[in-house]
Short mmCIF file of C-alpha atoms in Angstrom, two decimals:
data_model
loop_
_atom_site.label_atom_id
_atom_site.label_comp_id
_atom_site.label_asym_id
_atom_site.label_seq_id
_atom_site.Cartn_x
_atom_site.Cartn_y
_atom_site.Cartn_z
CA MET A 284 -14.43 -11.56 -58.09
CA HIS A 285 -17.70 -9.79 -58.68
CA ALA A 286 -19.91 -11.23 -55.96
CA PRO A 287 -20.02 -13.92 -53.32
CA VAL A 288 -20.19 -17.29 -55.00
CA ALA A 289 -22.91 -19.83 -54.50
CA GLY A 290 -22.79 -21.17 -51.01
CA SER A 291 -21.00 -18.06 -49.76
CA LYS A 292 -23.92 -15.74 -49.18
CA PRO A 293 -23.43 -13.21 -46.40
CA VAL A 294 -24.78 -14.41 -43.08
CA PRO A 295 -26.39 -11.78 -40.86
CA VAL A 296 -24.36 -11.02 -37.76
CA VAL A 297 -26.04 -12.27 -34.59
CA GLY A 298 -28.07 -9.49 -32.99
CA THR A 299 -27.91 -7.10 -35.96
CA ALA A 300 -29.26 -6.82 -39.50
CA TYR A 301 -26.73 -7.51 -42.23
CA ARG A 302 -25.45 -4.37 -43.97
CA PRO A 303 -23.76 -4.96 -47.32
CA ASP A 304 -22.48 -1.38 -47.32
CA ILE A 305 -20.30 -2.17 -44.32
CA ASP A 306 -18.76 -5.07 -46.22
CA GLY A 307 -18.17 -2.59 -49.05
CA LEU A 308 -16.45 -0.25 -46.61
CA ARG A 309 -14.33 -3.16 -45.40
CA ALA A 310 -13.29 -3.67 -49.01
CA VAL A 311 -12.19 -0.03 -49.27
CA ALA A 312 -10.18 -0.47 -46.08
CA VAL A 313 -8.39 -3.68 -47.06
CA MET A 314 -7.70 -2.55 -50.63
CA SER A 315 -6.20 0.67 -49.28
CA VAL A 316 -3.82 -1.24 -47.00
CA VAL A 317 -2.89 -3.79 -49.67
CA VAL A 318 -2.15 -1.14 -52.31
CA PHE A 319 -0.10 0.85 -49.80
CA HIS A 320 1.99 -2.20 -48.92
CA ALA A 321 2.52 -3.31 -52.50
CA PHE A 322 2.78 0.12 -54.16
CA PRO A 323 3.43 2.70 -51.43
CA HIS A 324 3.97 5.53 -53.90
CA VAL A 325 0.60 4.96 -55.56
CA LEU A 326 -1.55 5.37 -52.44
CA ARG A 327 0.50 7.18 -49.81
CA GLY A 328 -2.21 7.15 -47.16
CA GLY A 329 -3.41 3.59 -47.67
CA PHE A 330 -2.38 2.56 -44.16
CA ILE A 331 -5.43 4.42 -42.77
CA GLY A 332 -7.43 1.39 -43.86
CA VAL A 333 -6.60 -0.02 -40.43
CA ASP A 334 -8.34 2.94 -38.80
CA ILE A 335 -11.42 2.21 -40.91
CA PHE A 336 -11.35 -1.36 -39.63
CA PHE A 337 -11.11 -0.17 -36.03
CA VAL A 338 -14.25 1.98 -36.32
CA ILE A 339 -16.20 -0.76 -38.13
CA SER A 340 -15.17 -3.33 -35.54
CA GLY A 341 -16.17 -1.10 -32.64
CA PHE A 342 -19.53 -0.41 -34.28
CA LEU A 343 -20.43 -4.01 -35.12
CA ILE A 344 -19.27 -5.64 -31.90
CA THR A 345 -20.95 -3.02 -29.73
CA SER A 346 -24.17 -3.38 -31.78
CA ILE A 347 -24.13 -7.13 -31.17
CA ILE A 348 -23.51 -6.77 -27.44
CA VAL A 349 -26.19 -4.09 -26.99
CA ALA A 350 -28.77 -6.17 -28.90
CA ASP A 351 -27.97 -9.25 -26.82
CA LEU A 352 -28.11 -7.26 -23.57
CA ALA A 353 -31.48 -5.80 -24.52
CA ASN A 354 -32.84 -9.26 -25.39
CA GLY A 355 -31.43 -10.82 -22.22
CA SER A 356 -29.33 -13.27 -24.26
CA PHE A 357 -25.85 -11.87 -23.62
CA ARG A 358 -23.37 -14.41 -22.26
CA VAL A 359 -19.69 -13.64 -21.82
CA ARG A 360 -18.76 -17.20 -22.72
CA THR A 361 -20.80 -17.07 -25.92
CA PHE A 362 -19.26 -13.74 -26.92
CA TYR A 363 -15.69 -14.99 -26.61
CA ALA A 364 -16.59 -18.26 -28.36
CA ARG A 365 -17.80 -16.20 -31.33
CA ARG A 366 -14.56 -14.21 -31.34
CA VAL A 367 -12.49 -17.39 -31.32
CA LYS A 368 -14.45 -18.87 -34.23
CA ARG A 369 -14.21 -15.59 -36.16
CA ILE A 370 -10.51 -14.82 -35.63
CA PHE A 371 -8.59 -18.03 -34.98
CA PRO A 372 -9.10 -20.25 -38.07
CA ALA A 373 -7.58 -17.95 -40.70
CA LEU A 374 -4.95 -16.65 -38.29
CA ILE A 375 -3.71 -20.14 -37.42
CA VAL A 376 -3.38 -21.10 -41.10
CA VAL A 377 -1.47 -17.93 -42.00
CA LEU A 378 0.91 -18.24 -39.04
CA LEU A 379 1.61 -21.86 -39.91
CA ALA A 380 2.19 -20.95 -43.57
CA ALA A 381 4.59 -18.16 -42.56
CA LEU A 382 6.62 -20.61 -40.46
CA LEU A 383 6.78 -23.17 -43.26
CA LEU A 384 7.76 -20.67 -45.97
CA GLY A 385 10.20 -18.88 -43.70
CA CYS A 386 11.98 -22.14 -43.02
CA PHE A 387 13.11 -22.18 -46.66
CA LEU A 388 13.44 -18.46 -47.39
CA LEU A 389 14.95 -16.89 -44.26
CA TYR A 390 18.36 -17.04 -42.62
CA THR A 391 18.71 -18.34 -39.08
CA ASP A 392 18.58 -14.97 -37.33
CA GLU A 393 15.65 -13.87 -39.48
CA TYR A 394 13.81 -17.12 -38.78
CA LYS A 395 14.33 -16.65 -35.06
CA GLU A 396 12.75 -13.23 -35.35
CA LEU A 397 9.83 -14.77 -37.23
CA GLY A 398 9.40 -17.28 -34.41
CA LYS A 399 9.16 -14.41 -31.94
CA GLN A 400 6.53 -12.74 -34.12
CA VAL A 401 4.51 -15.97 -34.39
CA ALA A 402 4.55 -16.45 -30.63
CA ALA A 403 3.44 -12.86 -30.04
CA SER A 404 0.78 -12.96 -32.77
CA ALA A 405 -0.72 -16.22 -31.52
CA GLY A 406 -1.08 -14.54 -28.13
CA PHE A 407 -2.49 -11.33 -29.69
CA ALA A 408 0.43 -9.30 -28.40
CA ALA A 409 2.14 -8.40 -31.70
CA ASN A 410 1.55 -4.69 -31.15
CA LEU A 411 3.39 -4.87 -27.81
CA LEU A 412 6.31 -6.67 -29.46
CA PHE A 413 6.66 -4.21 -32.33
CA TRP A 414 6.17 -1.29 -29.96
CA LYS A 415 9.55 -2.20 -28.47
CA GLU A 416 11.28 -3.04 -31.74
CA ALA A 417 10.61 -0.67 -34.63
CA ASN A 418 8.57 2.15 -36.04
CA TYR A 419 5.89 0.98 -38.49
CA PHE A 420 7.44 3.03 -41.31
CA ASP A 421 11.10 2.08 -40.72
CA LEU A 422 12.97 0.12 -43.39
CA ALA A 423 13.55 -2.64 -40.84
CA ALA A 424 9.78 -2.90 -40.38
CA GLU A 425 9.44 -3.91 -44.02
CA THR A 426 11.34 -7.12 -43.32
CA LYS A 427 8.95 -8.33 -40.57
CA PRO A 428 6.51 -10.85 -42.08
CA LEU A 429 3.90 -10.46 -39.33
CA LEU A 430 4.14 -6.72 -38.70
CA HIS A 431 0.56 -6.17 -39.88
CA LEU A 432 -0.81 -8.25 -36.99
CA TRP A 433 -0.22 -5.36 -34.59
CA SER A 434 -3.76 -4.17 -35.37
CA LEU A 435 -5.26 -7.56 -34.51
CA GLY A 436 -3.49 -7.40 -31.16
CA ILE A 437 -5.05 -4.03 -30.37
CA GLU A 438 -8.54 -5.23 -31.29
CA GLU A 439 -8.40 -8.36 -29.16
CA GLN A 440 -6.89 -6.51 -26.19
CA TYR A 441 -9.77 -4.06 -26.47
CA TYR A 442 -12.33 -6.86 -26.44
CA ILE A 443 -10.93 -8.41 -23.28
CA LEU A 444 -12.61 -5.73 -21.15
CA TRP A 445 -15.14 -3.99 -23.39
CA PRO A 446 -17.96 -6.62 -23.21
CA LEU A 447 -17.62 -6.83 -19.43
CA LEU A 448 -17.71 -3.05 -19.10
CA LEU A 449 -20.84 -2.79 -21.25
CA TRP A 450 -22.53 -5.58 -19.30
CA LEU A 451 -21.71 -3.97 -15.95
CA CYS A 452 -22.94 -0.54 -17.04
CA TRP A 453 -26.11 -2.05 -18.51
CA ARG A 454 -26.87 -3.85 -15.26
CA THR A 455 -26.19 -0.87 -13.02
CA ARG A 456 -26.67 2.50 -14.74
CA LYS A 457 -27.75 2.07 -18.35
CA ARG A 458 -28.44 5.78 -18.77
CA ALA A 459 -24.80 6.53 -18.08
CA LEU A 460 -23.66 4.39 -21.03
CA PRO A 461 -23.23 7.23 -23.58
CA TYR A 462 -21.31 9.32 -21.05
CA LEU A 463 -19.05 6.42 -20.10
CA VAL A 464 -18.16 5.64 -23.71
CA GLY A 465 -17.68 9.31 -24.52
CA LEU A 466 -15.38 9.76 -21.52
CA LEU A 467 -13.30 6.75 -22.50
CA LEU A 468 -13.09 7.99 -26.08
CA VAL A 469 -11.87 11.44 -25.08
CA GLY A 470 -9.41 10.03 -22.55
CA SER A 471 -7.86 7.64 -25.07
CA PHE A 472 -7.65 10.38 -27.71
CA LEU A 473 -5.86 12.72 -25.30
CA LEU A 474 -3.40 9.95 -24.43
CA ASN A 475 -2.79 9.56 -28.15
CA ILE A 476 -2.04 13.30 -28.53
CA LYS A 477 0.26 13.27 -25.51
CA ALA A 478 2.16 10.19 -26.71
CA MET A 479 2.72 11.75 -30.12
CA GLY A 480 4.86 14.39 -28.41
CA THR A 481 6.89 11.96 -26.33
CA SER A 482 6.84 8.57 -28.02
CA PRO A 483 5.21 8.35 -31.48
CA THR A 484 5.84 4.59 -31.60
CA GLU A 485 3.84 4.17 -28.39
CA ALA A 486 1.04 6.27 -29.87
CA PHE A 487 0.96 3.97 -32.90
CA TYR A 488 1.06 0.58 -31.16
CA SER A 489 -0.41 1.09 -27.68
CA PRO A 490 -3.97 -0.14 -27.12
CA LEU A 491 -4.55 2.82 -24.80
CA THR A 492 -3.79 5.36 -27.51
CA ARG A 493 -5.72 3.50 -30.23
CA ALA A 494 -8.82 2.46 -28.29
CA TRP A 495 -10.57 5.78 -29.02
CA GLU A 496 -11.05 4.66 -32.63
CA LEU A 497 -12.95 1.58 -31.50
CA PHE A 498 -14.82 3.66 -28.91
CA ALA A 499 -15.90 5.97 -31.74
CA GLY A 500 -17.52 3.00 -33.48
CA GLY A 501 -19.01 1.85 -30.18
CA LEU A 502 -20.51 5.24 -29.42
CA LEU A 503 -22.00 5.31 -32.92
CA ALA A 504 -23.52 1.87 -32.34
CA ILE A 505 -25.13 3.01 -29.08
CA ALA A 506 -26.53 6.10 -30.79
CA SER A 507 -27.85 4.00 -33.70
CA SER A 508 -29.35 1.05 -31.85
CA PRO A 509 -33.12 1.15 -31.30
CA TYR A 510 -32.46 -0.14 -27.78
CA THR A 511 -30.23 2.75 -26.73
CA ARG A 512 -31.04 5.60 -29.15
CA PRO A 513 -33.47 7.21 -26.66
CA LEU A 514 -30.53 7.74 -24.30
CA PHE A 515 -29.24 10.37 -26.75
CA GLY A 516 -32.52 12.26 -27.10
CA ALA A 517 -33.62 13.23 -30.61
CA VAL A 518 -31.20 11.33 -32.85
CA PRO A 519 -32.20 10.84 -36.52
CA ASP A 520 -33.05 7.26 -37.45
CA ALA A 521 -30.78 5.97 -40.22
CA GLY A 522 -33.19 3.12 -40.95
CA HIS A 523 -34.52 4.86 -44.05
CA ARG A 524 -33.22 7.15 -46.76
CA SER A 525 -33.31 10.89 -46.13
CA PRO A 526 -31.54 13.99 -47.48
CA ILE A 527 -29.55 14.13 -44.24
CA SER A 528 -28.23 10.59 -44.68
CA ASP A 529 -27.31 11.29 -48.31
CA ARG A 530 -25.38 14.43 -47.40
CA LEU A 531 -23.70 12.73 -44.45
CA ALA A 532 -22.54 9.80 -46.59
CA ALA A 533 -21.35 12.09 -49.38
CA SER A 534 -19.35 14.14 -46.89
CA GLY A 535 -17.90 10.92 -45.47
CA ILE A 536 -16.72 9.62 -48.82
CA VAL A 537 -15.09 12.97 -49.66
CA LEU A 538 -13.35 13.09 -46.27
CA LEU A 539 -12.16 9.51 -46.68
CA ALA A 540 -10.71 10.25 -50.11
CA ALA A 541 -8.97 13.32 -48.67
CA SER A 542 -7.47 11.15 -45.93
CA LEU A 543 -6.03 8.70 -48.45
CA ILE A 544 -4.53 11.53 -50.51
CA LEU A 545 -3.32 13.97 -47.86
CA ILE A 546 -1.98 11.60 -45.18
CA SER A 547 1.35 9.86 -45.79
CA ARG A 548 4.08 8.09 -43.85
CA ASN A 549 5.58 11.54 -43.20
CA THR A 550 2.42 12.65 -41.40
CA PRO A 551 2.60 12.40 -37.58
CA PHE A 552 0.19 9.54 -37.03
CA PRO A 553 -2.16 8.73 -35.39
CA GLY A 554 -2.29 12.07 -33.54
CA TRP A 555 -4.76 14.65 -34.79
CA ALA A 556 -4.51 13.32 -38.35
CA ALA A 557 -6.32 10.10 -37.40
CA LEU A 558 -9.47 12.16 -36.82
CA LEU A 559 -9.93 12.36 -40.61
CA PRO A 560 -10.40 8.65 -41.42
CA VAL A 561 -12.20 7.99 -38.13
CA ALA A 562 -14.70 10.80 -38.70
CA ALA A 563 -15.15 9.76 -42.35
CA THR A 564 -15.91 6.16 -41.38
CA CYS A 565 -18.35 7.27 -38.67
CA MET A 566 -20.17 9.40 -41.26
CA LEU A 567 -20.44 6.55 -43.76
CA VAL A 568 -21.59 4.00 -41.18
CA GLY A 569 -23.84 6.45 -39.36
CA ALA A 570 -25.59 7.48 -42.58
CA GLY A 571 -27.12 4.01 -42.66
CA PRO A 572 -27.58 1.44 -45.44
CA TYR A 573 -30.09 3.47 -47.48
CA SER A 574 -28.05 6.50 -48.49
CA TRP A 575 -27.15 6.84 -52.16
CA VAL A 576 -23.46 6.16 -51.41
CA ALA A 577 -24.32 3.04 -49.44
CA ARG A 578 -26.72 1.63 -52.05
CA ARG A 579 -24.92 2.58 -55.25
CA ILE A 580 -21.26 2.41 -54.29
CA LEU A 581 -20.53 0.53 -51.08
CA SER A 582 -23.17 -2.16 -51.71
CA HIS A 583 -21.84 -2.94 -55.18
CA PRO A 584 -21.38 -6.74 -55.49
CA PHE A 585 -17.69 -6.36 -56.33
CA LEU A 586 -16.96 -4.42 -53.15
CA VAL A 587 -19.18 -6.68 -51.06
CA GLY A 588 -17.33 -9.74 -52.37
CA ILE A 589 -13.95 -8.28 -51.42
CA GLY A 590 -15.34 -7.19 -48.08
CA LEU A 591 -16.35 -10.76 -47.27
CA ILE A 592 -12.74 -11.94 -47.68
CA SER A 593 -11.19 -8.77 -46.22
CA TYR A 594 -9.98 -10.45 -43.04
CA PRO A 595 -8.09 -13.38 -44.65
CA LEU A 596 -6.86 -11.05 -47.41
CA TYR A 597 -5.41 -8.73 -44.78
CA LEU A 598 -3.73 -11.70 -43.09
CA TRP A 599 -2.24 -13.22 -46.26
CA HIS A 600 -0.94 -10.27 -48.27
CA TRP A 601 1.84 -8.90 -46.08
CA PRO A 602 3.68 -12.16 -45.23
CA LEU A 603 3.63 -13.10 -48.91
CA LEU A 604 5.04 -9.71 -49.94
CA VAL A 605 7.81 -9.84 -47.33
CA LEU A 606 8.77 -13.46 -48.01
CA THR A 607 8.78 -12.76 -51.75
CA ARG A 608 11.31 -10.00 -51.07
CA ALA A 609 13.36 -12.49 -49.07
CA TRP A 610 13.26 -14.96 -51.96
CA MET A 611 13.95 -12.46 -54.74
CA GLY A 612 16.37 -10.27 -52.80
CA GLU A 613 14.36 -7.15 -53.59
CA ALA A 614 10.83 -5.80 -53.63
CA GLY A 615 10.35 -7.15 -57.16
CA SER A 616 8.78 -5.66 -60.25
CA ALA A 617 5.27 -4.24 -60.33
CA PRO A 618 3.92 -7.32 -62.19
CA LEU A 619 5.48 -9.60 -59.58
CA ARG A 620 3.95 -7.67 -56.70
CA SER A 621 0.62 -7.64 -58.53
CA GLY A 622 0.90 -11.41 -58.86
CA VAL A 623 1.55 -11.74 -55.14
CA ILE A 624 -1.57 -9.70 -54.40
CA ALA A 625 -3.59 -11.88 -56.80
CA LEU A 626 -2.26 -14.97 -55.03
CA SER A 627 -3.21 -13.42 -51.69
CA ALA A 628 -6.74 -12.80 -52.94
CA GLY A 629 -7.03 -16.39 -54.13
CA LEU A 630 -5.79 -17.77 -50.83
CA ALA A 631 -8.11 -15.40 -48.98
CA TRP A 632 -11.13 -16.70 -50.90
CA ILE A 633 -10.13 -20.32 -50.25
CA THR A 634 -9.61 -19.56 -46.57
CA TYR A 635 -12.97 -17.81 -46.32
CA ARG A 636 -14.93 -20.38 -48.30
CA PHE A 637 -13.52 -23.64 -46.97
CA LEU A 638 -12.22 -22.74 -43.51
CA GLU A 639 -13.65 -19.56 -42.04
CA ARG A 640 -17.32 -20.02 -42.97
CA PRO A 641 -17.66 -23.71 -42.09
CA ILE A 642 -16.07 -23.19 -38.68
CA ARG A 643 -17.74 -19.89 -37.89
CA PHE A 644 -21.27 -20.92 -38.84
CA GLY A 645 -21.00 -24.67 -38.57
CA GLN A 646 -19.76 -26.67 -35.63
CA SER A 647 -20.91 -26.19 -32.07
CA PRO A 648 -18.59 -23.98 -30.01
CA LEU A 649 -18.22 -26.87 -27.58
CA ARG A 650 -16.33 -28.77 -30.29
CA SER A 651 -14.47 -26.12 -32.29
CA VAL A 652 -13.44 -23.53 -29.71
CA PRO A 653 -11.23 -25.82 -27.56
CA LEU A 654 -9.55 -27.18 -30.69
CA LEU A 655 -8.86 -23.69 -32.03
CA CYS A 656 -7.51 -22.49 -28.69
CA GLY A 657 -5.30 -25.55 -28.46
CA ALA A 658 -3.99 -25.03 -31.98
CA SER A 659 -3.21 -21.39 -31.22
CA ALA A 660 -1.37 -22.31 -28.03
CA THR A 661 0.60 -24.96 -29.93
CA LEU A 662 1.62 -22.40 -32.55
CA ALA A 663 2.75 -20.03 -29.81
CA GLY A 664 4.94 -22.82 -28.43
CA ILE A 665 6.37 -23.61 -31.87
CA GLY A 666 7.11 -19.92 -32.30
CA ALA A 667 8.95 -19.84 -28.97
CA LEU A 668 11.04 -22.88 -29.96
CA THR A 669 11.80 -21.31 -33.34
CA MET A 670 12.86 -18.12 -31.57
CA THR A 671 15.35 -20.18 -29.57
CA TYR A 672 16.71 -22.59 -32.17
CA GLY A 673 15.88 -21.03 -35.54
CA TRP A 674 15.72 -24.17 -37.70
CA THR A 675 16.00 -23.30 -41.37
CA PHE A 676 17.00 -24.90 -44.67
CA LYS A 677 19.11 -21.99 -45.89
CA PRO A 678 22.69 -22.88 -47.01
CA GLY A 679 25.00 -23.58 -44.10
CA ASP A 680 27.77 -21.06 -44.81
CA LEU A 681 25.35 -18.16 -45.10
CA ASN A 682 23.62 -19.28 -41.93
CA SER A 683 26.97 -19.33 -40.17
CA TYR A 684 27.50 -15.74 -41.16
CA ALA A 685 24.04 -14.79 -39.92
CA ALA A 686 24.60 -16.70 -36.69
CA TYR A 687 27.88 -14.85 -36.22
CA PHE A 688 26.08 -11.52 -36.12
CA ASP A 689 23.40 -12.96 -33.87
CA SER A 690 25.98 -14.06 -31.29
CA PHE A 691 27.89 -10.81 -31.78
CA ARG A 692 24.96 -8.92 -30.29
CA THR A 693 25.32 -10.85 -27.04
CA GLY A 694 26.57 -8.53 -24.35
CA VAL A 695 26.10 -5.36 -26.37
CA SER A 696 24.35 -2.70 -24.34
CA PRO A 697 20.71 -2.01 -25.33
CA ALA A 698 21.69 1.48 -26.43
CA ARG A 699 23.91 -0.12 -29.09
CA GLU A 700 21.39 -2.69 -30.31
CA GLU A 701 19.99 -0.48 -33.06
CA LEU A 702 23.47 0.46 -34.30
CA VAL A 703 24.47 -3.18 -34.46
CA GLU A 704 21.34 -3.97 -36.48
CA ILE A 705 22.06 -1.13 -38.90
CA ASN A 706 25.69 -2.14 -39.40
CA GLN A 707 24.68 -5.76 -39.83
CA ASN A 708 22.34 -4.74 -42.64
CA GLN A 709 24.95 -2.55 -44.36
CA CYS A 710 27.71 -5.13 -44.32
CA ASN A 711 29.66 -5.49 -47.54
CA PHE A 712 28.83 -9.18 -47.48
CA TYR A 713 25.58 -8.05 -49.05
CA ASN A 714 24.74 -6.15 -52.20
CA PHE A 715 24.41 -2.41 -51.61
CA GLU A 716 22.30 -1.99 -54.73
CA SER A 717 19.59 -4.32 -53.47
CA ALA A 718 16.38 -2.78 -52.17
CA LEU A 719 16.87 -4.86 -49.02
CA PRO A 720 20.64 -5.29 -48.57
CA THR A 721 20.37 -8.20 -46.15
CA ARG A 722 18.73 -10.41 -48.76
CA VAL A 723 21.38 -10.64 -51.52
CA PRO A 724 24.73 -12.15 -50.46
CA ARG A 725 27.64 -11.56 -52.78
CA ASP A 726 28.93 -14.68 -54.49
CA GLY A 727 32.48 -13.31 -54.70
CA ILE A 728 33.32 -12.92 -51.02
CA SER A 729 35.72 -15.52 -49.69
CA PRO A 730 34.30 -18.00 -47.15
CA ASP A 731 37.16 -16.89 -44.91
CA CYS A 732 35.16 -13.72 -44.25
CA TYR A 733 32.44 -15.57 -42.42
CA THR A 734 34.02 -18.82 -41.23
CA SER A 735 35.10 -19.07 -37.59
CA HIS A 736 38.55 -20.68 -37.87
CA SER A 737 40.81 -17.84 -36.79
CA ARG A 738 41.87 -17.21 -33.22
CA ARG A 739 41.47 -13.48 -33.47
CA ALA A 740 38.81 -11.28 -35.02
CA VAL A 741 39.61 -8.87 -37.80
CA LEU A 742 37.47 -5.79 -38.30
CA LEU A 743 37.83 -3.77 -41.48
CA SER A 744 35.66 -0.64 -41.47
CA PHE A 745 35.37 2.06 -44.12
CA GLY A 746 33.82 5.41 -43.26
CA ALA A 747 32.46 6.42 -39.87
CA SER A 748 29.77 3.79 -39.48
CA LEU A 749 31.46 1.73 -36.78
CA PRO A 750 33.72 4.05 -34.75
CA TRP A 751 32.17 3.04 -31.44
CA LEU A 752 33.32 -0.58 -31.86
CA THR A 753 36.92 0.39 -31.18
CA GLU A 754 35.97 2.23 -28.00
CA ASP A 755 33.01 0.33 -26.55
CA ALA A 756 33.86 -2.25 -23.90
CA SER A 757 31.31 -4.60 -25.43
CA VAL A 758 33.85 -5.46 -28.15
CA ARG A 759 35.33 -8.04 -25.81
CA TYR A 760 32.15 -10.07 -26.33
CA VAL A 761 32.90 -10.50 -30.02
CA PRO A 762 33.51 -14.25 -30.59
CA ALA A 763 36.87 -15.43 -31.86
CA ALA A 764 35.84 -15.36 -35.48
CA ARG A 765 36.75 -13.40 -38.56
CA LEU A 766 34.70 -10.32 -39.43
CA CYS A 767 35.44 -8.38 -42.60
CA VAL A 768 33.17 -5.43 -43.20
CA GLY A 769 33.43 -2.81 -45.92
CA VAL A 770 31.15 0.21 -45.69
CA PRO A 771 31.43 3.10 -48.17
CA SER A 772 32.04 6.49 -46.59
CA THR A 773 28.96 7.97 -48.24
CA PRO A 774 26.04 6.23 -49.94
CA ASP A 775 26.37 8.35 -53.08
CA ARG A 776 29.90 7.04 -53.65
CA SER A 777 29.02 3.40 -53.21
CA ASP A 778 28.84 2.73 -56.95
CA GLN A 779 32.41 3.97 -57.49
CA THR A 780 33.99 2.36 -54.42
CA ASP A 781 32.08 -0.88 -54.04
CA ASP A 782 34.21 -3.09 -56.29
CA ARG A 783 37.46 -1.77 -54.84
CA LEU A 784 36.25 -2.32 -51.28
CA LEU A 785 35.19 -5.84 -52.14
CA ARG A 786 38.65 -6.67 -53.51
CA ASP A 787 40.32 -5.12 -50.47
CA VAL A 788 38.15 -7.10 -48.10
CA GLN A 789 38.83 -10.36 -49.90
CA LEU A 790 42.56 -9.64 -50.00
CA LEU A 791 42.77 -8.81 -46.31
CA CYS A 792 40.82 -11.91 -45.38
CA ALA A 793 43.00 -14.13 -47.52
CA VAL A 794 46.28 -12.65 -46.25
CA ASP A 795 45.29 -12.67 -42.61
CA ASN A 796 43.96 -16.18 -42.90
CA GLN A 797 47.40 -17.37 -43.98
CA ARG A 798 48.91 -15.63 -40.94
CA GLY A 799 46.40 -17.32 -38.67
CA ARG A 800 47.46 -20.75 -39.92
CA SER A 801 51.18 -20.17 -39.50
#
């Protein structure tokens, strides 16, 4: 895609002049995230694309609100109607597609988890859900089809109060606006630093520790707007090209490249490290649309075209990558992952061209907004039902085995939940050599190992992975079913011991099954 196609020309945002360079920056952000998810070793810091989005979002939304406040046209109802028409259409389609595909590709327990994620995402609370479940960089996180929607949750939670706060400050003490935003920015950043020392997962997912990135964009918008620039004193106008804007943009692009190269999943993040991409984005946006970088690089038609579909592309790519892993049993080859990304781009363009644009710039809010809200609420309800019942078309025997582990967790103390999840994923029922062990069942294991027709449970454990099961009182909650688990003592010996363990497990199951029938 080299440029927006006919009929898909960029539409200026209400209250602001359209800036193609910002769409180009959106393209840099979404491509960074997509490459990181598909090829994490190629672009180690690609996940900072989300931080770029946060700053851009804070800048654009605050610019719109300030312009409307200055013109006397700001209405809270109109603002939220615009957000619904902007966010809901593509989100609803992707959530529905994830449910439909997951029904055929996921096991019962996995599909229940997907239902929980759909319910949380439809209510823009995915970040709160994942905050309690997993670190963004954990292996388990790579099996969550809607993990990427944590960022959407943070944005929408931010916009619940931000327009009202701006409106109130504008009506009462407009001159205090820069100080208010600056105070909120510093407070949120300090919370982020504090949380990094006590709970890094909280720092990553909490709206309180991430809001400073959106406030940074908001403060930049207030400093750049002709309506509020005088509040800052002598601030250079970025409305025309100047040596200052060129140097600022050049510094921003260098700092952004350094962020992508130097930051990795091993970097404590967000913390202090998040200052790099946030500052880089502020430099690029603050330099204005007439700097050399903005005109020659970020406004290139190719980048602008990707920027226009950046939102649906962000929504589509991760569920398709995760569900492809579920289907293939592994991450897949580089050509396969490249194909998934190409498919995501195609679906993103279709979503943008035939769904997002017509709804966003077409129908009256009085007609479309209630329908979109109703559809979102319906999806949340379907997600809740899926979380409870977990309907899926996976083969019955394998679902029985998955359901066994799901019921096994009942009654286990919360402190043991993570251990149970780990041991479930390392079970010898699955292929140790798979990139994601839970996705490739072994064909050779006897059905007796996962069929509940014995009056007593049998636990076969190799190594020290499950010692607490023999001591923890929660074992009494294990259903009367057969459980045969073989875990190598050390991962590096799995190749030598795997076949022998498999035979031993099958033999024990077969022998004990005969005893159970006698």
